[in-house]
């Protein structure tokens, strides 16, 4: 649960940028307004299918960035954030319990000596560590879920940090999908520029918070 090295953050950032570019390219070939109308006529079916797909993708540890953008493009900023956040939180809960019940006992025995000190640190400051991880929208969401299950972090701390930290990243990437679609179809580039700036600020702020947390933990 330590903050990732800068090299990996840069690689993940470029990967996410590539996914964003591919997603926008795909949306450019679709009549999104017509698709939104069709989705609106399906009632609860479209959000349900989207959430099931999102849950499966996250639990399989596949990149979910493109789905965040798709949620904004199809459902808009508000409903896209609601459906995406619900799916992400449900996936986080399911992955956590799978990892804790099935993998933690073997993992704990194998790394008994080296793992104990770090595991106790995570248990003491579980909320702070998980909140730092959730704030970084470029980190693989599914991998963080399973990794948390291998630790002794309290489920209460894990859940509260997940709910509190997931929202900002999900909203901004959903908004990016929505504003990007509006930019391509209506030429409205200001919302897109503001969203990109907000994502940059979130990444900078979350990285600073993660490194500050690591320094404070090293002083104890």
PDB file of C-alpha atoms in Angstrom:
ATOM      1  CA  UNK A   1       0.000   0.000   0.000  1.00  0.00           C
ATOM      2  CA  UNK A   2       3.002   2.306  -0.236  1.00  0.00           C
ATOM      3  CA  UNK A   3       2.734   5.119  -2.773  1.00  0.00           C
ATOM      4  CA  UNK A   4       3.986   3.969  -6.177  1.00  0.00           C
ATOM      5  CA  UNK A   5       7.303   5.089  -7.588  1.00  0.00           C
ATOM      6  CA  UNK A   6       7.229   8.074  -9.928  1.00  0.00           C
ATOM      7  CA  UNK A   7       8.203   5.912 -12.899  1.00  0.00           C
ATOM      8  CA  UNK A   8       5.091   3.771 -12.516  1.00  0.00           C
ATOM      9  CA  UNK A   9       2.895   6.836 -12.064  1.00  0.00           C
ATOM     10  CA  UNK A  10       4.217   8.241 -15.347  1.00  0.00           C
ATOM     11  CA  UNK A  11       3.652   4.921 -17.152  1.00  0.00           C
ATOM     12  CA  UNK A  12       0.114   4.658 -15.794  1.00  0.00           C
ATOM     13  CA  UNK A  13      -0.572   8.252 -16.764  1.00  0.00           C
ATOM     14  CA  UNK A  14       0.499   7.620 -20.363  1.00  0.00           C
ATOM     15  CA  UNK A  15      -1.579   4.437 -20.436  1.00  0.00           C
ATOM     16  CA  UNK A  16      -4.657   6.335 -19.245  1.00  0.00           C
ATOM     17  CA  UNK A  17      -4.038   9.082 -21.787  1.00  0.00           C
ATOM     18  CA  UNK A  18      -3.889   6.436 -24.509  1.00  0.00           C
ATOM     19  CA  UNK A  19      -7.165   4.937 -23.292  1.00  0.00           C
ATOM     20  CA  UNK A  20      -8.767   8.382 -23.240  1.00  0.00           C
ATOM     21  CA  UNK A  21      -7.593   9.099 -26.773  1.00  0.00           C
ATOM     22  CA  UNK A  22      -8.879   5.746 -28.046  1.00  0.00           C
ATOM     23  CA  UNK A  23     -12.210   6.314 -26.315  1.00  0.00           C
ATOM     24  CA  UNK A  24     -12.682   9.768 -27.822  1.00  0.00           C
ATOM     25  CA  UNK A  25     -11.765   8.411 -31.251  1.00  0.00           C
ATOM     26  CA  UNK A  26     -14.406   5.698 -30.894  1.00  0.00           C
ATOM     27  CA  UNK A  27     -17.042   8.151 -29.699  1.00  0.00           C
ATOM     28  CA  UNK A  28     -16.294  10.368 -32.677  1.00  0.00           C
ATOM     29  CA  UNK A  29     -17.666   7.647 -34.958  1.00  0.00           C
ATOM     30  CA  UNK A  30     -20.929   7.311 -32.991  1.00  0.00           C
ATOM     31  CA  UNK A  31     -24.006   9.514 -32.946  1.00  0.00           C
ATOM     32  CA  UNK A  32     -23.897   9.960 -29.177  1.00  0.00           C
ATOM     33  CA  UNK A  33     -27.031  12.129 -28.957  1.00  0.00           C
ATOM     34  CA  UNK A  34     -29.067   9.483 -30.715  1.00  0.00           C
ATOM     35  CA  UNK A  35     -27.543   6.790 -28.532  1.00  0.00           C
ATOM     36  CA  UNK A  36     -28.394   8.759 -25.374  1.00  0.00           C
ATOM     37  CA  UNK A  37     -32.011   9.016 -26.529  1.00  0.00           C
ATOM     38  CA  UNK A  38     -32.175   5.277 -27.146  1.00  0.00           C
ATOM     39  CA  UNK A  39     -30.653   4.592 -23.738  1.00  0.00           C
ATOM     40  CA  UNK A  40     -33.211   6.875 -22.107  1.00  0.00           C
ATOM     41  CA  UNK A  41     -35.981   4.766 -23.639  1.00  0.00           C
ATOM     42  CA  UNK A  42     -34.647   1.544 -22.084  1.00  0.00           C
ATOM     43  CA  UNK A  43     -35.353   2.644 -18.520  1.00  0.00           C
ATOM     44  CA  UNK A  44     -33.262   0.782 -15.921  1.00  0.00           C
ATOM     45  CA  UNK A  45     -31.868  -1.788 -18.359  1.00  0.00           C
ATOM     46  CA  UNK A  46     -28.999   0.301 -19.774  1.00  0.00           C
ATOM     47  CA  UNK A  47     -27.637   1.466 -16.377  1.00  0.00           C
ATOM     48  CA  UNK A  48     -27.942  -2.084 -15.041  1.00  0.00           C
ATOM     49  CA  UNK A  49     -26.009  -3.562 -17.960  1.00  0.00           C
ATOM     50  CA  UNK A  50     -23.390  -0.826 -17.675  1.00  0.00           C
ATOM     51  CA  UNK A  51     -22.929  -1.477 -13.952  1.00  0.00           C
ATOM     52  CA  UNK A  52     -22.651  -5.254 -14.428  1.00  0.00           C
ATOM     53  CA  UNK A  53     -20.025  -4.785 -17.143  1.00  0.00           C
ATOM     54  CA  UNK A  54     -18.152  -2.250 -14.998  1.00  0.00           C
ATOM     55  CA  UNK A  55     -18.199  -4.581 -12.000  1.00  0.00           C
ATOM     56  CA  UNK A  56     -16.888  -7.506 -14.081  1.00  0.00           C
ATOM     57  CA  UNK A  57     -14.141  -5.424 -15.714  1.00  0.00           C
ATOM     58  CA  UNK A  58     -12.983  -4.078 -12.356  1.00  0.00           C
ATOM     59  CA  UNK A  59     -12.947  -7.482 -10.662  1.00  0.00           C
ATOM     60  CA  UNK A  60     -10.933  -8.894 -13.559  1.00  0.00           C
ATOM     61  CA  UNK A  61      -8.438  -6.037 -12.962  1.00  0.00           C
ATOM     62  CA  UNK A  62      -8.900  -4.685 -16.469  1.00  0.00           C
ATOM     63  CA  UNK A  63      -8.539  -0.919 -17.068  1.00  0.00           C
ATOM     64  CA  UNK A  64     -11.771   0.887 -16.213  1.00  0.00           C
ATOM     65  CA  UNK A  65     -10.764   4.347 -17.471  1.00  0.00           C
ATOM     66  CA  UNK A  66     -12.542   3.859 -20.785  1.00  0.00           C
ATOM     67  CA  UNK A  67     -15.723   2.797 -18.981  1.00  0.00           C
ATOM     68  CA  UNK A  68     -15.612   5.927 -16.815  1.00  0.00           C
ATOM     69  CA  UNK A  69     -15.512   8.014 -19.977  1.00  0.00           C
ATOM     70  CA  UNK A  70     -18.257   5.932 -21.555  1.00  0.00           C
ATOM     71  CA  UNK A  71     -20.461   6.436 -18.510  1.00  0.00           C
ATOM     72  CA  UNK A  72     -20.192  10.205 -18.948  1.00  0.00           C
ATOM     73  CA  UNK A  73     -20.770  10.041 -22.688  1.00  0.00           C
ATOM     74  CA  UNK A  74     -23.868   7.854 -22.383  1.00  0.00           C
ATOM     75  CA  UNK A  75     -25.513   8.994 -19.148  1.00  0.00           C
ATOM     76  CA  UNK A  76     -24.155  12.509 -18.624  1.00  0.00           C
ATOM     77  CA  UNK A  77     -22.174  13.846 -15.687  1.00  0.00           C
ATOM     78  CA  UNK A  78     -24.643  13.298 -12.832  1.00  0.00           C
ATOM     79  CA  UNK A  79     -26.153   9.924 -13.674  1.00  0.00           C
ATOM     80  CA  UNK A  80     -22.877   8.710 -15.118  1.00  0.00           C
ATOM     81  CA  UNK A  81     -21.171   9.466 -11.809  1.00  0.00           C
ATOM     82  CA  UNK A  82     -23.942   7.745  -9.828  1.00  0.00           C
ATOM     83  CA  UNK A  83     -23.933   4.519 -11.871  1.00  0.00           C
ATOM     84  CA  UNK A  84     -20.145   4.383 -12.118  1.00  0.00           C
ATOM     85  CA  UNK A  85     -19.585   5.068  -8.417  1.00  0.00           C
ATOM     86  CA  UNK A  86     -22.124   2.423  -7.372  1.00  0.00           C
ATOM     87  CA  UNK A  87     -20.529  -0.164  -9.650  1.00  0.00           C
ATOM     88  CA  UNK A  88     -17.022   0.736  -8.479  1.00  0.00           C
ATOM     89  CA  UNK A  89     -17.952   0.506  -4.789  1.00  0.00           C
ATOM     90  CA  UNK A  90     -19.746  -2.825  -5.261  1.00  0.00           C
ATOM     91  CA  UNK A  91     -16.709  -4.179  -7.108  1.00  0.00           C
ATOM     92  CA  UNK A  92     -14.443  -2.891  -4.334  1.00  0.00           C
ATOM     93  CA  UNK A  93     -16.465  -4.717  -1.667  1.00  0.00           C
ATOM     94  CA  UNK A  94     -16.653  -7.995  -3.614  1.00  0.00           C
ATOM     95  CA  UNK A  95     -12.952  -7.982  -4.542  1.00  0.00           C
ATOM     96  CA  UNK A  96     -11.898  -7.147  -0.996  1.00  0.00           C
ATOM     97  CA  UNK A  97     -13.788 -10.073   0.527  1.00  0.00           C
ATOM     98  CA  UNK A  98     -12.654 -12.506  -2.160  1.00  0.00           C
ATOM     99  CA  UNK A  99      -9.044 -11.563  -1.560  1.00  0.00           C
ATOM    100  CA  UNK A 100      -9.344 -11.653   2.240  1.00  0.00           C
ATOM    101  CA  UNK A 101     -11.121 -15.002   2.420  1.00  0.00           C
ATOM    102  CA  UNK A 102      -9.298 -16.870  -0.325  1.00  0.00           C
ATOM    103  CA  UNK A 103      -5.803 -15.397  -0.615  1.00  0.00           C
ATOM    104  CA  UNK A 104      -4.879 -13.661   2.641  1.00  0.00           C
ATOM    105  CA  UNK A 105      -4.189 -16.792   4.772  1.00  0.00           C
ATOM    106  CA  UNK A 106      -1.649 -18.190   2.291  1.00  0.00           C
ATOM    107  CA  UNK A 107      -0.150 -14.767   1.647  1.00  0.00           C
ATOM    108  CA  UNK A 108       0.222 -14.105   5.375  1.00  0.00           C
ATOM    109  CA  UNK A 109       2.008 -17.421   6.006  1.00  0.00           C
ATOM    110  CA  UNK A 110       4.386 -16.940   3.101  1.00  0.00           C
ATOM    111  CA  UNK A 111       5.450 -13.435   4.088  1.00  0.00           C
ATOM    112  CA  UNK A 112       5.035 -13.760   7.838  1.00  0.00           C
ATOM    113  CA  UNK A 113       8.279 -12.086   8.929  1.00  0.00           C
ATOM    114  CA  UNK A 114       8.658  -9.320   6.376  1.00  0.00           C
ATOM    115  CA  UNK A 115       4.966  -8.554   6.195  1.00  0.00           C
ATOM    116  CA  UNK A 116       4.044  -8.089   9.852  1.00  0.00           C
ATOM    117  CA  UNK A 117       5.452  -4.619  10.423  1.00  0.00           C
ATOM    118  CA  UNK A 118       4.020  -3.169   7.234  1.00  0.00           C
ATOM    119  CA  UNK A 119       0.691  -4.875   7.838  1.00  0.00           C
ATOM    120  CA  UNK A 120       0.386  -3.400  11.306  1.00  0.00           C
ATOM    121  CA  UNK A 121       1.180   0.057   9.932  1.00  0.00           C
ATOM    122  CA  UNK A 122      -1.606  -0.327   7.371  1.00  0.00           C
ATOM    123  CA  UNK A 123      -4.006  -1.513  10.059  1.00  0.00           C
ATOM    124  CA  UNK A 124      -3.233   1.505  12.271  1.00  0.00           C
ATOM    125  CA  UNK A 125      -3.645   4.015   9.455  1.00  0.00           C
ATOM    126  CA  UNK A 126      -5.936   2.067   7.150  1.00  0.00           C
ATOM    127  CA  UNK A 127      -8.232   4.940   6.253  1.00  0.00           C
ATOM    128  CA  UNK A 128      -5.360   7.310   5.409  1.00  0.00           C
ATOM    129  CA  UNK A 129      -3.598   4.781   3.171  1.00  0.00           C
ATOM    130  CA  UNK A 130      -6.743   3.693   1.364  1.00  0.00           C
ATOM    131  CA  UNK A 131      -7.907   7.278   0.895  1.00  0.00           C
ATOM    132  CA  UNK A 132      -4.529   8.140  -0.660  1.00  0.00           C
ATOM    133  CA  UNK A 133      -4.826   5.212  -3.067  1.00  0.00           C
ATOM    134  CA  UNK A 134      -8.414   6.035  -4.035  1.00  0.00           C
ATOM    135  CA  UNK A 135      -7.633   9.677  -4.732  1.00  0.00           C
ATOM    136  CA  UNK A 136      -5.173   8.721  -7.486  1.00  0.00           C
ATOM    137  CA  UNK A 137      -7.488   8.067 -10.448  1.00  0.00           C
ATOM    138  CA  UNK A 138      -4.648   6.641 -12.551  1.00  0.00           C
ATOM    139  CA  UNK A 139      -3.998   3.710 -10.213  1.00  0.00           C
ATOM    140  CA  UNK A 140      -5.605   0.369 -11.226  1.00  0.00           C
ATOM    141  CA  UNK A 141      -8.797   0.265  -9.159  1.00  0.00           C
ATOM    142  CA  UNK A 142      -9.175  -3.513  -9.204  1.00  0.00           C
ATOM    143  CA  UNK A 143      -5.582  -4.146  -8.150  1.00  0.00           C
ATOM    144  CA  UNK A 144      -6.008  -1.827  -5.149  1.00  0.00           C
ATOM    145  CA  UNK A 145      -9.127  -3.762  -4.118  1.00  0.00           C
ATOM    146  CA  UNK A 146      -7.409  -7.138  -4.069  1.00  0.00           C
ATOM    147  CA  UNK A 147      -4.244  -5.762  -2.457  1.00  0.00           C
ATOM    148  CA  UNK A 148      -6.263  -4.223   0.367  1.00  0.00           C
ATOM    149  CA  UNK A 149      -7.863  -7.599   1.033  1.00  0.00           C
ATOM    150  CA  UNK A 150      -4.416  -9.113   1.589  1.00  0.00           C
ATOM    151  CA  UNK A 151      -3.750  -6.644   4.409  1.00  0.00           C
ATOM    152  CA  UNK A 152      -5.372  -6.441   7.836  1.00  0.00           C
ATOM    153  CA  UNK A 153      -6.956  -3.068   7.148  1.00  0.00           C
ATOM    154  CA  UNK A 154     -10.355  -2.846   8.847  1.00  0.00           C
ATOM    155  CA  UNK A 155     -13.249  -3.202   6.441  1.00  0.00           C
ATOM    156  CA  UNK A 156     -14.885  -0.118   7.975  1.00  0.00           C
ATOM    157  CA  UNK A 157     -11.813   2.015   7.194  1.00  0.00           C
ATOM    158  CA  UNK A 158     -11.545   0.450   3.740  1.00  0.00           C
ATOM    159  CA  UNK A 159     -15.192   1.103   2.893  1.00  0.00           C
ATOM    160  CA  UNK A 160     -15.308   4.688   4.194  1.00  0.00           C
ATOM    161  CA  UNK A 161     -12.058   5.580   2.388  1.00  0.00           C
ATOM    162  CA  UNK A 162     -13.317   3.911  -0.786  1.00  0.00           C
ATOM    163  CA  UNK A 163     -16.617   5.804  -0.747  1.00  0.00           C
ATOM    164  CA  UNK A 164     -14.924   9.118   0.082  1.00  0.00           C
ATOM    165  CA  UNK A 165     -11.985   8.745  -2.286  1.00  0.00           C
ATOM    166  CA  UNK A 166     -13.682   7.141  -5.278  1.00  0.00           C
ATOM    167  CA  UNK A 167     -16.106   9.983  -5.920  1.00  0.00           C
ATOM    168  CA  UNK A 168     -13.684  12.740  -7.020  1.00  0.00           C
ATOM    169  CA  UNK A 169     -11.807  10.586  -9.525  1.00  0.00           C
ATOM    170  CA  UNK A 170     -14.951   8.972 -10.906  1.00  0.00           C
ATOM    171  CA  UNK A 171     -16.740  12.304 -11.290  1.00  0.00           C
ATOM    172  CA  UNK A 172     -13.850  13.942 -13.132  1.00  0.00           C
ATOM    173  CA  UNK A 173     -13.394  11.104 -15.612  1.00  0.00           C
ATOM    174  CA  UNK A 174     -17.143  10.780 -16.137  1.00  0.00           C
ATOM    175  CA  UNK A 175     -17.256  14.533 -16.678  1.00  0.00           C
ATOM    176  CA  UNK A 176     -14.357  14.170 -19.105  1.00  0.00           C
ATOM    177  CA  UNK A 177     -16.394  11.708 -21.148  1.00  0.00           C
ATOM    178  CA  UNK A 178     -19.425  13.969 -21.091  1.00  0.00           C
ATOM    179  CA  UNK A 179     -17.560  17.214 -21.878  1.00  0.00           C
ATOM    180  CA  UNK A 180     -15.429  15.484 -24.503  1.00  0.00           C
ATOM    181  CA  UNK A 181     -18.573  14.337 -26.270  1.00  0.00           C
ATOM    182  CA  UNK A 182     -20.005  17.867 -26.146  1.00  0.00           C
ATOM    183  CA  UNK A 183     -16.738  19.251 -27.509  1.00  0.00           C
ATOM    184  CA  UNK A 184     -16.848  16.920 -30.496  1.00  0.00           C
ATOM    185  CA  UNK A 185     -20.541  17.315 -31.243  1.00  0.00           C
ATOM    186  CA  UNK A 186     -21.164  20.967 -30.321  1.00  0.00           C
ATOM    187  CA  UNK A 187     -17.726  22.564 -30.298  1.00  0.00           C
ATOM    188  CA  UNK A 188     -17.907  23.391 -26.567  1.00  0.00           C
ATOM    189  CA  UNK A 189     -14.277  23.089 -25.510  1.00  0.00           C
ATOM    190  CA  UNK A 190     -14.277  25.148 -22.298  1.00  0.00           C
ATOM    191  CA  UNK A 191     -15.839  22.410 -20.080  1.00  0.00           C
ATOM    192  CA  UNK A 192     -13.366  19.911 -21.515  1.00  0.00           C
ATOM    193  CA  UNK A 193     -10.400  22.180 -20.751  1.00  0.00           C
ATOM    194  CA  UNK A 194     -11.618  22.824 -17.197  1.00  0.00           C
ATOM    195  CA  UNK A 195     -12.096  19.107 -16.581  1.00  0.00           C
ATOM    196  CA  UNK A 196      -8.604  18.266 -17.835  1.00  0.00           C
ATOM    197  CA  UNK A 197      -7.186  20.954 -15.555  1.00  0.00           C
ATOM    198  CA  UNK A 198      -9.125  19.573 -12.578  1.00  0.00           C
ATOM    199  CA  UNK A 199      -7.838  16.052 -13.272  1.00  0.00           C
ATOM    200  CA  UNK A 200      -4.289  17.376 -13.339  1.00  0.00           C
ATOM    201  CA  UNK A 201      -4.803  19.148 -10.009  1.00  0.00           C
ATOM    202  CA  UNK A 202      -6.307  16.012  -8.472  1.00  0.00           C
ATOM    203  CA  UNK A 203      -3.332  13.892  -9.547  1.00  0.00           C
ATOM    204  CA  UNK A 204      -0.854  16.464  -8.217  1.00  0.00           C
ATOM    205  CA  UNK A 205      -2.733  16.826  -4.923  1.00  0.00           C
ATOM    206  CA  UNK A 206      -3.165  13.082  -4.430  1.00  0.00           C
ATOM    207  CA  UNK A 207       0.507  12.431  -5.200  1.00  0.00           C
ATOM    208  CA  UNK A 208       1.558  15.094  -2.680  1.00  0.00           C
ATOM    209  CA  UNK A 209      -0.774  13.595  -0.066  1.00  0.00           C
ATOM    210  CA  UNK A 210       0.613  10.093  -0.687  1.00  0.00           C
ATOM    211  CA  UNK A 211       4.228  11.191  -0.309  1.00  0.00           C
ATOM    212  CA  UNK A 212       3.413  13.225   2.806  1.00  0.00           C
ATOM    213  CA  UNK A 213       1.711  10.194   4.307  1.00  0.00           C
ATOM    214  CA  UNK A 214       4.771   8.056   3.553  1.00  0.00           C
ATOM    215  CA  UNK A 215       7.092  10.602   5.201  1.00  0.00           C
ATOM    216  CA  UNK A 216       4.923  10.789   8.315  1.00  0.00           C
ATOM    217  CA  UNK A 217       4.815   6.998   8.543  1.00  0.00           C
ATOM    218  CA  UNK A 218       8.621   6.869   8.286  1.00  0.00           C
ATOM    219  CA  UNK A 219       8.989   9.122  11.318  1.00  0.00           C
ATOM    220  CA  UNK A 220       6.978   6.893  13.616  1.00  0.00           C
TER     221      UNK A 220
END
